[in-house]
Coordinates of N, CA, C and O in Angstrom, one line a residue:
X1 N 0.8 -1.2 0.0 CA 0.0 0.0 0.0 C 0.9 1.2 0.0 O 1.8 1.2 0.8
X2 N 0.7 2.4 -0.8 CA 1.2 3.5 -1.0 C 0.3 4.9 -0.3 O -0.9 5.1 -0.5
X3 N 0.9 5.6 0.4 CA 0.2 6.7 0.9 C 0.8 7.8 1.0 O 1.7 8.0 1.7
X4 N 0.3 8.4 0.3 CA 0.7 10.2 -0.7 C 1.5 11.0 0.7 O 1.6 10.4 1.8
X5 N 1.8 11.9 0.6 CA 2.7 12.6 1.3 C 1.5 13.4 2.1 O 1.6 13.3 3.3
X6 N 0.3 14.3 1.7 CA -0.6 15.0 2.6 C -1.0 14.2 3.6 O -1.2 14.6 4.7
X7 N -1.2 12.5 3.3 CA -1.7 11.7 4.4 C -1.0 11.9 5.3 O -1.4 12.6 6.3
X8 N 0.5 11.2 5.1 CA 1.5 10.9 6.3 C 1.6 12.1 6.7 O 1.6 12.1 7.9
X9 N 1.7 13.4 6.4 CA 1.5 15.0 7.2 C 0.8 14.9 8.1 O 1.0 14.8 9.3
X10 N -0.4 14.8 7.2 CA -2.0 14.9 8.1 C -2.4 14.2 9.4 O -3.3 14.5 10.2
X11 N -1.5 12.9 9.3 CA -1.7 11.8 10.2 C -1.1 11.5 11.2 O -1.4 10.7 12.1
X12 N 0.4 12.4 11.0 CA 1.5 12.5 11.4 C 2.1 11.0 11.6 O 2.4 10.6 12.7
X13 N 2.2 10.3 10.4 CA 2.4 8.6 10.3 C 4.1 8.6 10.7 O 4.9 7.9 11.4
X14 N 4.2 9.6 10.0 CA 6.4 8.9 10.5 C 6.6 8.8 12.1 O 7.1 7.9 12.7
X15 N 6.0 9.9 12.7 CA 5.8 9.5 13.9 C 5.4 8.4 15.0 O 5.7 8.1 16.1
X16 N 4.4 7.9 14.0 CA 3.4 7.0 14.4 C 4.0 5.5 14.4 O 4.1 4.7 15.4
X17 N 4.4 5.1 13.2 CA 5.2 3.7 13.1 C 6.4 3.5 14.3 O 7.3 4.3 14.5
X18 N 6.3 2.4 14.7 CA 8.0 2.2 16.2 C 8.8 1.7 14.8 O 10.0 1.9 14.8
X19 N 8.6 1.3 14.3 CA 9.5 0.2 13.1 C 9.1 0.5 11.4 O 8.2 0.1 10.7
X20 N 10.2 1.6 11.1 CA 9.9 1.8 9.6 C 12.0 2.1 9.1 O 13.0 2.4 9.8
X21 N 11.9 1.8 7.8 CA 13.2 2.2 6.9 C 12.6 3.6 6.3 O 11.5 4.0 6.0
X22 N 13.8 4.0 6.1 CA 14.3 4.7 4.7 C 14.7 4.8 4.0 O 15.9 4.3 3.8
X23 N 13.9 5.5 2.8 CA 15.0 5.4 1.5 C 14.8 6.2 0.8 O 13.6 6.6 0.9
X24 N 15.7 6.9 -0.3 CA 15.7 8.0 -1.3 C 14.6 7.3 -2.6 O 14.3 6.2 -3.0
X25 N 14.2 8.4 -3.0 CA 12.7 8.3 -4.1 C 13.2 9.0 -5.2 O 14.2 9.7 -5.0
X26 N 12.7 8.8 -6.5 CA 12.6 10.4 -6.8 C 11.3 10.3 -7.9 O 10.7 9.2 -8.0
X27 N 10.7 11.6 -8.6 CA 10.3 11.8 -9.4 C 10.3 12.6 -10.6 O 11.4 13.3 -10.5
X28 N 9.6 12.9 -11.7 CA 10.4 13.6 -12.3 C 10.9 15.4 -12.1 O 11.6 16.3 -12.8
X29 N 10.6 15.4 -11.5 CA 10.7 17.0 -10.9 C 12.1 17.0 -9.4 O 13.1 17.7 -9.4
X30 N 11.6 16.1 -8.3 CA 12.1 16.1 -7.5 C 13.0 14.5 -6.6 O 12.7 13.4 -7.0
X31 N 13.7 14.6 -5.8 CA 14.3 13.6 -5.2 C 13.5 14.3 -3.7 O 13.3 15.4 -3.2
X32 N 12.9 12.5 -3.4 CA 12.5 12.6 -1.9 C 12.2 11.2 -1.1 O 11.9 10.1 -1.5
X33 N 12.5 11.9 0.3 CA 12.7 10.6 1.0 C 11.4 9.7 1.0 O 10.5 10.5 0.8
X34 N 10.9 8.2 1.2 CA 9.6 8.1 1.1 C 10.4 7.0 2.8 O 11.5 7.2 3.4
X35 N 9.5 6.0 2.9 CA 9.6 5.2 4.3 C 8.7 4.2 4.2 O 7.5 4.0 3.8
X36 N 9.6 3.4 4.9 CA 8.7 2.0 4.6 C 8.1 1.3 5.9 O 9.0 1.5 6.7
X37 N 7.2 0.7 6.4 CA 7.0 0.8 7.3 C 5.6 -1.1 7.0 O 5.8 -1.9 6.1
X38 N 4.6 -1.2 7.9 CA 3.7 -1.8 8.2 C 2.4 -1.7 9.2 O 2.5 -1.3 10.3
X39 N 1.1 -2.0 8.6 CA -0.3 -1.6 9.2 C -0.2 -3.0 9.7 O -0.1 -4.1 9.1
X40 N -0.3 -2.9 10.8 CA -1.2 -4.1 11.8 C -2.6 -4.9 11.1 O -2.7 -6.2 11.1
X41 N -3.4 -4.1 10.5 CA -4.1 -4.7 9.9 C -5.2 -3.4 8.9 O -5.4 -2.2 9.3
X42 N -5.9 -4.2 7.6 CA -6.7 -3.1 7.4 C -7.7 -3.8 6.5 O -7.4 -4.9 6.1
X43 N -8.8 -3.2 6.1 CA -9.8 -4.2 5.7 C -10.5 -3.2 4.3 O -11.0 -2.1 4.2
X44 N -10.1 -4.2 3.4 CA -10.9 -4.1 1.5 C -11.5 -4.6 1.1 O -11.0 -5.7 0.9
X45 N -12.7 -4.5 0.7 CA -13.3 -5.2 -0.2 C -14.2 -6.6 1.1 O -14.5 -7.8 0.8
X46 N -14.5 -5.9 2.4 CA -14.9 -6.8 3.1 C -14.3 -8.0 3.4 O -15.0 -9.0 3.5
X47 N -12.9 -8.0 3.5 CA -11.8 -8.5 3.8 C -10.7 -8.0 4.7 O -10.1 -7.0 4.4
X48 N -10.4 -8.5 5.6 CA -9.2 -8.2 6.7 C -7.9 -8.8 6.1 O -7.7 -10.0 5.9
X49 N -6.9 -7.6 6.1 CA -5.4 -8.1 5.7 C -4.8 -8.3 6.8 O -5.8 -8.3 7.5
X50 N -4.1 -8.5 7.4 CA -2.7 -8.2 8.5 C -1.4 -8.4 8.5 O -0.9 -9.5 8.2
X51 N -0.5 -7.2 8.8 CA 0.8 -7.4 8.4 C 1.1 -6.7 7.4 O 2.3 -6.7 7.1
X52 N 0.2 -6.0 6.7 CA 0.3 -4.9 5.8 C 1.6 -4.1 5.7 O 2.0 -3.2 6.5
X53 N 2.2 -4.6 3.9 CA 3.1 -3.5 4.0 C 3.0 -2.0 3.7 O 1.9 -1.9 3.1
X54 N 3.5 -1.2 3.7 CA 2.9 0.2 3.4 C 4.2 0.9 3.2 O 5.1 0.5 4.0
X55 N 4.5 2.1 2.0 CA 5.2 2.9 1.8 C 4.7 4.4 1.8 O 4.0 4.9 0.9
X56 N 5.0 5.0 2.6 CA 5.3 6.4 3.0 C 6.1 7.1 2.4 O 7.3 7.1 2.5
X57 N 5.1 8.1 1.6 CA 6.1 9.2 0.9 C 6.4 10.4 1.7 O 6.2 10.6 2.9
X58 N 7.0 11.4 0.7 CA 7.3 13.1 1.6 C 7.1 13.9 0.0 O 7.2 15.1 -0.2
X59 N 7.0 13.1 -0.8 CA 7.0 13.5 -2.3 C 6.1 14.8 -2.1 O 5.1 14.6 -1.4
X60 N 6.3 16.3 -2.7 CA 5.5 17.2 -2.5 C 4.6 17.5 -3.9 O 3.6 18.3 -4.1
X61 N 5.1 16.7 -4.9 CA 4.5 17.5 -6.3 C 4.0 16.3 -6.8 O 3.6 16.8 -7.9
X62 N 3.7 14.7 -6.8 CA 3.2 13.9 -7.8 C 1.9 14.0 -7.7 O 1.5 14.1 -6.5
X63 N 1.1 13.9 -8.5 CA -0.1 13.4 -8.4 C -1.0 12.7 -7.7 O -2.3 12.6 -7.9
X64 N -0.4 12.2 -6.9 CA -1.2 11.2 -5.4 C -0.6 12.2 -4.0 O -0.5 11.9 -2.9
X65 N -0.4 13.3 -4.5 CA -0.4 14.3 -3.3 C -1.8 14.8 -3.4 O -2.2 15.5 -2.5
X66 N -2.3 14.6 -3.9 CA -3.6 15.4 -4.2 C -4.8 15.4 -2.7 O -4.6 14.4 -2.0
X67 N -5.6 16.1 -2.3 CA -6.7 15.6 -1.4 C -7.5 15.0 -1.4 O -8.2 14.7 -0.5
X68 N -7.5 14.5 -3.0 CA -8.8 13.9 -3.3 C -8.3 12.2 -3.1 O -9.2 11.5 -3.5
X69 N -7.2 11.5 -2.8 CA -7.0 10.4 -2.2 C -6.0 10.7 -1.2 O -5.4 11.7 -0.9
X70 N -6.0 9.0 -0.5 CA -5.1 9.6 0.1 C -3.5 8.2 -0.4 O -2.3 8.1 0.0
X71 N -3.9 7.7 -1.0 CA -2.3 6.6 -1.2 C -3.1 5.7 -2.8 O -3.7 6.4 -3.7
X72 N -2.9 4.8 -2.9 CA -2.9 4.0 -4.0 C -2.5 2.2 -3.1 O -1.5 1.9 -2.5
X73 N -3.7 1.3 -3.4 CA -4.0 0.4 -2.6 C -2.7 -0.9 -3.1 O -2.4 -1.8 -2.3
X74 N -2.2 -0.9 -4.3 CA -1.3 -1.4 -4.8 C -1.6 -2.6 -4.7 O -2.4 -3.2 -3.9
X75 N -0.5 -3.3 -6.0 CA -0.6 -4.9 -6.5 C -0.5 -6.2 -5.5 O -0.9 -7.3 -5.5
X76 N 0.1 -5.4 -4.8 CA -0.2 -6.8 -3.4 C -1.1 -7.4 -3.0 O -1.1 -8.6 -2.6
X77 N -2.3 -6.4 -2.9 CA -3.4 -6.5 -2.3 C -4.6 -7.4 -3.4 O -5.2 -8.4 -3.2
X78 N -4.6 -6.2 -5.0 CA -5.2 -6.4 -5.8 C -4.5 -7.7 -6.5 O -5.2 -8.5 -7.1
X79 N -3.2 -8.0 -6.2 CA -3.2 -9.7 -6.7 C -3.9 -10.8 -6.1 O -3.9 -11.8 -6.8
X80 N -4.6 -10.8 -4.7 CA -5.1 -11.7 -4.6 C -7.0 -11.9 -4.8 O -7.9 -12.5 -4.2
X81 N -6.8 -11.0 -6.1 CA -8.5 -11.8 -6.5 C -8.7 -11.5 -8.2 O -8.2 -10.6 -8.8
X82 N -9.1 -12.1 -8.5 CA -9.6 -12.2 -10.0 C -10.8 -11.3 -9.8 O -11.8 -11.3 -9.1
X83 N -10.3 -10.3 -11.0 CA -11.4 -9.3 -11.5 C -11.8 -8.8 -12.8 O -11.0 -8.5 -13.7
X84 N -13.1 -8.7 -12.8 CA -13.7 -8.7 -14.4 C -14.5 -7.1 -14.0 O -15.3 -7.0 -13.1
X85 N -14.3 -6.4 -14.7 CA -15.0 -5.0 -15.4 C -15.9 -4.7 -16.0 O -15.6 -4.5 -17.1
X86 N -17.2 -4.6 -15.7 CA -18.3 -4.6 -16.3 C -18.3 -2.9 -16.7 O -19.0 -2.3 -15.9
X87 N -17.8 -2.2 -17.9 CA -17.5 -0.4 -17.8 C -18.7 -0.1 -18.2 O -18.7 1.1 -18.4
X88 N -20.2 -0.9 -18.5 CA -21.2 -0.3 -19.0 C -22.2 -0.4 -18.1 O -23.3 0.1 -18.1
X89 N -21.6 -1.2 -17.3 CA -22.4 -0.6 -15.8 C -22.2 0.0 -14.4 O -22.7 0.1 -13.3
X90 N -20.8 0.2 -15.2 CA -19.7 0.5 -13.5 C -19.6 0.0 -12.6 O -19.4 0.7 -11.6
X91 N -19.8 -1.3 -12.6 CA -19.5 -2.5 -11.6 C -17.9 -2.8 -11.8 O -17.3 -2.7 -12.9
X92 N -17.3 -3.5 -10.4 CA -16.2 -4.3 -10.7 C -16.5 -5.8 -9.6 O -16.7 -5.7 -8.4
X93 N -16.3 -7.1 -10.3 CA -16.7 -8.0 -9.4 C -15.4 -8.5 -9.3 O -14.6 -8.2 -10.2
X94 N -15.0 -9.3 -8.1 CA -14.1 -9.6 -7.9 C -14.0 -10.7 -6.6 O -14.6 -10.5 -5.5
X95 N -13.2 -12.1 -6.9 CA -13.3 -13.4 -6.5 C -11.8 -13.8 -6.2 O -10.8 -14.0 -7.0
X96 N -11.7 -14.0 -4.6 CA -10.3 -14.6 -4.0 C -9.4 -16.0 -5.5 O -10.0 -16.8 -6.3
X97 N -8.7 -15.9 -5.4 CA -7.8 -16.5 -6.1 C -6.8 -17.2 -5.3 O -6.8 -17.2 -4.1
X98 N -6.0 -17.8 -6.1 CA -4.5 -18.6 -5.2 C -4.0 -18.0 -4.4 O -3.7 -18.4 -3.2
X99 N -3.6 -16.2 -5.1 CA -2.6 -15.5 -4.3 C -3.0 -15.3 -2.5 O -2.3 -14.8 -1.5
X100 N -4.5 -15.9 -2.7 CA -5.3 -15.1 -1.2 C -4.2 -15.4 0.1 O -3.9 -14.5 0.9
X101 N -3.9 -16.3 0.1 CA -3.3 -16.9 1.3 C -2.1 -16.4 1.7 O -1.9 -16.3 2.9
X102 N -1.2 -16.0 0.5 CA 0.2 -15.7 0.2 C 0.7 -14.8 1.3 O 0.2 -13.7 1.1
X103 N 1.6 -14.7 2.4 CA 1.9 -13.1 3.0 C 2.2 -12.5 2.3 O 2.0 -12.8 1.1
X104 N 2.7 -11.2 2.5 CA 2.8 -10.2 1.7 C 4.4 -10.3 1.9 O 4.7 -10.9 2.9
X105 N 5.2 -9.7 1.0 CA 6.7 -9.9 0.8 C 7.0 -8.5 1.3 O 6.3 -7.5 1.2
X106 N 8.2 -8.6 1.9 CA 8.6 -7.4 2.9 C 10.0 -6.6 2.2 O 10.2 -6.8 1.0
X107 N 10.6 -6.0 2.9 CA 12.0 -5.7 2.1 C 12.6 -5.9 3.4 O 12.4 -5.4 4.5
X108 N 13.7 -6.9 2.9 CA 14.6 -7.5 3.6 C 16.2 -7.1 3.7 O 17.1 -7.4 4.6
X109 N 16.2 -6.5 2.4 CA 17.9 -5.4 2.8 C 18.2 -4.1 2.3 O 17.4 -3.6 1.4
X110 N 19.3 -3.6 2.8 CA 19.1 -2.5 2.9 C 19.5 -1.7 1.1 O 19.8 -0.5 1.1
X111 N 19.5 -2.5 -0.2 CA 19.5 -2.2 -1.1 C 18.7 -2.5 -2.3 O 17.5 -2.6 -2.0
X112 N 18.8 -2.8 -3.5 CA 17.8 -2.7 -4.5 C 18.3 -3.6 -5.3 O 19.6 -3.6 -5.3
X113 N 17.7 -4.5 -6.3 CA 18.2 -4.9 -7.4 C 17.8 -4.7 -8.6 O 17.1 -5.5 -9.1
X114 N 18.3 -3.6 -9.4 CA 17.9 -3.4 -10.5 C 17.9 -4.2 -12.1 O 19.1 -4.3 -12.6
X115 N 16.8 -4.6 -12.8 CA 17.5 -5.1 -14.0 C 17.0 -4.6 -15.3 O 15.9 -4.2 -15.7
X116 N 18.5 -4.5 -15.9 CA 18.3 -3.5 -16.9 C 18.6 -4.8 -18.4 O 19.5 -5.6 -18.2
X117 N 18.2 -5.0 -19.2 CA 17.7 -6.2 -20.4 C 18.2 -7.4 -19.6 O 17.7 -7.2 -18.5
X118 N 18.6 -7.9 -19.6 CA 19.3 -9.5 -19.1 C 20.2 -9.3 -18.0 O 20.5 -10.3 -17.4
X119 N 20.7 -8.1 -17.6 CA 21.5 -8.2 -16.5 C 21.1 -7.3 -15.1 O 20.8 -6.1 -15.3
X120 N 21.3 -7.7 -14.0 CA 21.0 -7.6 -13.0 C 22.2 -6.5 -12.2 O 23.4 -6.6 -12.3
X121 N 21.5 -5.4 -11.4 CA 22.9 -4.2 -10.6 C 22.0 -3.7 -9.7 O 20.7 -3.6 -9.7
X122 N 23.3 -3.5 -8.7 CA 22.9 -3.1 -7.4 C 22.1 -1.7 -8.2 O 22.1 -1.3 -9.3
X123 N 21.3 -1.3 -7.0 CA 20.7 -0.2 -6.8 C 20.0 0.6 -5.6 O 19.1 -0.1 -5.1
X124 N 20.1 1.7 -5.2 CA 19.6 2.4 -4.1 C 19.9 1.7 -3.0 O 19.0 1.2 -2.3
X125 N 21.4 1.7 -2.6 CA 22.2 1.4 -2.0 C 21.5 2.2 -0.8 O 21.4 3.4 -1.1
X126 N 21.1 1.8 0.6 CA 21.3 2.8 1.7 C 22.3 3.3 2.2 O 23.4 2.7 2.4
X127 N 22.2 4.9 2.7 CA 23.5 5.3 3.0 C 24.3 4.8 4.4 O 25.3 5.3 4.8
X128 N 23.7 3.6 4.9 CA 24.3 3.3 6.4 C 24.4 1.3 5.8 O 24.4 0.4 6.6
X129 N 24.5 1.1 4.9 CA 25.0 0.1 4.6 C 26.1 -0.7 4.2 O 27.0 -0.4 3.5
X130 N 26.0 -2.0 5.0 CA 27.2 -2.9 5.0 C 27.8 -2.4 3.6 O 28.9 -1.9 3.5
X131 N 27.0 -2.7 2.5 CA 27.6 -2.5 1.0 C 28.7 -1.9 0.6 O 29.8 -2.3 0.2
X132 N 28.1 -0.5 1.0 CA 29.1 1.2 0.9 C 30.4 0.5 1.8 O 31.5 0.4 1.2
X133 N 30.3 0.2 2.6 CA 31.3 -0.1 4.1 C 32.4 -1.1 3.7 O 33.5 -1.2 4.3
X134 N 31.5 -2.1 1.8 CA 32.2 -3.1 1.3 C 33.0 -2.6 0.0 O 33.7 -3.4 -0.6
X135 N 32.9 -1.3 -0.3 CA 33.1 -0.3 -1.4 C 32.1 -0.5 -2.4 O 32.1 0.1 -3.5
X136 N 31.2 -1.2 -2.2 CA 30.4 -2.0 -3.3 C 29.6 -0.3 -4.2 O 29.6 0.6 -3.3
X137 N 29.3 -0.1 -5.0 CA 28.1 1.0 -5.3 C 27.2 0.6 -5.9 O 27.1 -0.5 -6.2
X138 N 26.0 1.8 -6.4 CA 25.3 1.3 -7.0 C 25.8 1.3 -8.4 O 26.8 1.9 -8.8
X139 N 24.7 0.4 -9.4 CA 25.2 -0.1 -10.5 C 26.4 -0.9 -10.8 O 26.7 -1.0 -12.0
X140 N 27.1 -1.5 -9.7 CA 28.1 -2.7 -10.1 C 27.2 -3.6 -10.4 O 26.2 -3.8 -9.7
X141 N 27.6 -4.4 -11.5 CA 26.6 -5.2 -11.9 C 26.6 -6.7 -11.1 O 27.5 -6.9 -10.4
X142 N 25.8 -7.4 -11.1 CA 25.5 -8.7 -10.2 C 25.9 -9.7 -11.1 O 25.5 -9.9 -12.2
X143 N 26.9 -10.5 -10.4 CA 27.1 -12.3 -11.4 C 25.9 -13.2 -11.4 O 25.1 -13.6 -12.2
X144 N 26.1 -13.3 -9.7 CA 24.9 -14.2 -9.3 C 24.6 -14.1 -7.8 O 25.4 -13.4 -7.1
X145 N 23.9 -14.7 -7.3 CA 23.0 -14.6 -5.7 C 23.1 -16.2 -5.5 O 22.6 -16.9 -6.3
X146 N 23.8 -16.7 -4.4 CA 23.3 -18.0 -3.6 C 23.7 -19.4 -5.2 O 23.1 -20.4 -5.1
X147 N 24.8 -18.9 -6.6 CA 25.1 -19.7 -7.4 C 24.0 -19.5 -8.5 O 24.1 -20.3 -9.5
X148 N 23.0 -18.5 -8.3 CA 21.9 -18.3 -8.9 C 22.1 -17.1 -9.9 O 22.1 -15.9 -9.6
X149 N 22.5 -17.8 -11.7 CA 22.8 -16.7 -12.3 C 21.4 -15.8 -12.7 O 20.2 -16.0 -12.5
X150 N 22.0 -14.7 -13.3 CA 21.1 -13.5 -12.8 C 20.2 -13.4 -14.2 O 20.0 -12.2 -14.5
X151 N 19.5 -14.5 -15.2 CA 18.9 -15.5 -15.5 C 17.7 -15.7 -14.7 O 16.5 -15.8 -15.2
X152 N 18.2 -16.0 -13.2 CA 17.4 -16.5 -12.7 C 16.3 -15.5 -11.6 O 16.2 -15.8 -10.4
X153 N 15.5 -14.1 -12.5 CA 15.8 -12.9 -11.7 C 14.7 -12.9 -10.8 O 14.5 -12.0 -10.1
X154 N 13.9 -14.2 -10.8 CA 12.6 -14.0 -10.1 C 12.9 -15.0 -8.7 O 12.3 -15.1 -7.6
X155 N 13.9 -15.4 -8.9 CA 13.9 -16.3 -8.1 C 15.4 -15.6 -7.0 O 15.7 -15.9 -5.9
X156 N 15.7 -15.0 -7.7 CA 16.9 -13.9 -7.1 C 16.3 -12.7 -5.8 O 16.7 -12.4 -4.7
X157 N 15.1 -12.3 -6.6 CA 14.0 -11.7 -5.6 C 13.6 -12.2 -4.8 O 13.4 -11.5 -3.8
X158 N 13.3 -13.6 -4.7 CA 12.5 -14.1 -3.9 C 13.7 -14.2 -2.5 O 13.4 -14.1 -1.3
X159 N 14.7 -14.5 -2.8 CA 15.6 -14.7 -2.0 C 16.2 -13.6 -1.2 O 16.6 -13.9 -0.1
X160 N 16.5 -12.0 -1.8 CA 16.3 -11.0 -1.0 C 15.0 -10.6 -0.6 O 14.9 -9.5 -0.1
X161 N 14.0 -11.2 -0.6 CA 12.9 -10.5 0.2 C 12.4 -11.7 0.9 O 11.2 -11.9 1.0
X162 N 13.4 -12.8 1.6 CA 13.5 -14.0 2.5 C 14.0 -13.4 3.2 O 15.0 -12.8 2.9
X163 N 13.4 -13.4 4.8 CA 13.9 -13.0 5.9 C 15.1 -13.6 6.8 O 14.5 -14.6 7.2
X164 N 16.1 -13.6 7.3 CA 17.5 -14.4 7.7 C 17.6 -15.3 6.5 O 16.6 -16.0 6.4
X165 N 18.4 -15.5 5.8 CA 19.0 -16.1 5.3 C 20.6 -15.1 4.7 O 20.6 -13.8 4.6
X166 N 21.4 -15.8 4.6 CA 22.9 -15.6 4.0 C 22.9 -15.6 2.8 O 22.4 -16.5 2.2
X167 N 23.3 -14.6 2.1 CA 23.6 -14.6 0.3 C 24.9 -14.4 0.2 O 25.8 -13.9 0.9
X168 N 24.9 -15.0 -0.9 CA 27.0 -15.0 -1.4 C 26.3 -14.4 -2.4 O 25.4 -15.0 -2.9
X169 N 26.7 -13.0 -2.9 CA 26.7 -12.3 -3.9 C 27.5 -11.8 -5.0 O 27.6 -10.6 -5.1
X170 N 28.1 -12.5 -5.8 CA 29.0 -12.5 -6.8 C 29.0 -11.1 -7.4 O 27.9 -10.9 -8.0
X171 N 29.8 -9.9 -7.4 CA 29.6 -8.8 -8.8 C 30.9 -8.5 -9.1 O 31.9 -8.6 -8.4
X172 N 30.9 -8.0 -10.6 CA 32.1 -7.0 -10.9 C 32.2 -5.5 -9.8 O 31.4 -5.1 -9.0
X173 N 33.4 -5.1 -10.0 CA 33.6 -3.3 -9.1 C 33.7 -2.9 -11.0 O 33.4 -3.3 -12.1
X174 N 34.5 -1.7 -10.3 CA 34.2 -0.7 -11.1 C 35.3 -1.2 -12.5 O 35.2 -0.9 -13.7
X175 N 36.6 -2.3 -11.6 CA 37.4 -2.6 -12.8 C 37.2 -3.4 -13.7 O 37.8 -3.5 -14.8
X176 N 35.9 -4.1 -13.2 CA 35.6 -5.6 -13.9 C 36.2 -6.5 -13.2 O 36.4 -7.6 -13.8
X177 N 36.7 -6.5 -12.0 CA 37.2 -7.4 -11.2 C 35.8 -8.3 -10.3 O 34.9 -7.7 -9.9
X178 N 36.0 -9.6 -10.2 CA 35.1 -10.1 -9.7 C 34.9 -10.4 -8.4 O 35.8 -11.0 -7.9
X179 N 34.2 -10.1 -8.0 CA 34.3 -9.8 -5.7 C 33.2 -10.9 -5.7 O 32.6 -11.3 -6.7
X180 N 33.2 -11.4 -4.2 CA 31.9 -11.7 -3.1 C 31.9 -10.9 -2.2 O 33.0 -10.6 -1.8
X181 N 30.6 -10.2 -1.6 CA 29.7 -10.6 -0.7 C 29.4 -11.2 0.4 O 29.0 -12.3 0.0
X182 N 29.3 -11.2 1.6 CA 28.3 -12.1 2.1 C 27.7 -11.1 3.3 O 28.2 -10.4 4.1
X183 N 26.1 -11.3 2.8 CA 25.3 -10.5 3.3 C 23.9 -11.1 3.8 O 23.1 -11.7 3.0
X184 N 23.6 -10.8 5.2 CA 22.5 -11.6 6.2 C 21.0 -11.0 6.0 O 20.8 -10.1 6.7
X185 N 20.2 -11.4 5.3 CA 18.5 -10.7 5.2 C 18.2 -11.0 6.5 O 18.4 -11.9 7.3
X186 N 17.6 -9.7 6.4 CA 16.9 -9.3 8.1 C 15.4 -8.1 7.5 O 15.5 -7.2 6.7
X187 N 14.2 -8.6 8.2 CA 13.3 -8.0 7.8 C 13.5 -6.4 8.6 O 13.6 -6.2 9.8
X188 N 13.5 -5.4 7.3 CA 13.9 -4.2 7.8 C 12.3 -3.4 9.3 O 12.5 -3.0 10.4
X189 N 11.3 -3.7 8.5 CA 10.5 -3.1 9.5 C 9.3 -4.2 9.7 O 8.4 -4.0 10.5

């Protein structure tokens, strides 16, 4: 779940969460911090979630700053039901699916993985991270995760957003020299 920057003001949410990250945003106008955080629980569509993840903007100029919403309910939620559009009567029906059961996937370290055609690079490195600390930056490109080449990019994800576990993370630096890694997932909030 996404919630626009007037909310988290209005609500005074950064305050509110004991357990949230940070991280840099941007859009196309501006760079801004957003935060990541979790709702205890919240209820759609005559359904109770729990454990809800939620991102917190500070963004002052996009389009979901507006008053007329206050966030964007996002694909996590809307993946677990099958939905058909009726636009000539303005109905939307909608029926639990596989995903219903699924937890919701968390962020587990304190960086990003970006993929650009076939190949996988760090990205949005946090500034208090082991990484930086390992000279690593963003955009050194990734070999592989846990022997898992980067090929394998769904399943690469799944493994940084696994809570404790160890990755051996293979990449080039900036010479093209080939390094490891070894870096512990820990659910950030």
């Amino acid at each position: 779940m996404y919630l626009n920057a007037k909310t988290v003001k209005k609500y005074d949410l950064e305050s509110k969460f004991e357990k949230k990250t940070v991280s840099e945003s941007f859009s196309i106008t501006e760079n801004f911090d957003v935060f990541y955080s979790s709702l205890e629980s919240i209820s759609f569509l005559n359904q109770k979630f729990f454990d809800v993840p939620v991102t917190c903007s500070k963004d002052k100029g996009n389009y979901t700053s507006s008053n007329e919403r206050i966030g964007i309910i996002g694909i996590e939620i809307l993946k677990k039901y099958n939905w058909v559009f009726d636009y000539k009567n303005q109905k939307a029906y909608y029926k639990r699916n596989k995903n219903y059961p699924i937890k919701f996937g968390y962020v587990c370290t304190d960086f990003y993985i970006e993929k650009k055609e076939n190949e996988l690079y760090f990205n949005n490195i946090k500034k208090d991270s082991k990484l930086l600390k390992e000279g690593i930056k963003n955009d050194f490109k990734i070999i592989s995760v846990n022997g898992l080449k980067v090929t394998n990019y769904k399943k690469i994800l799944d493994l940084i957003e696994t809570d404790n576990i160890s990755l051996d993370i293979i990449y080039l630096d900036n010479s093209g020299k080939e390094l490891t890694v070894k870096y512990q997932t820990k659910r950030l909030v």
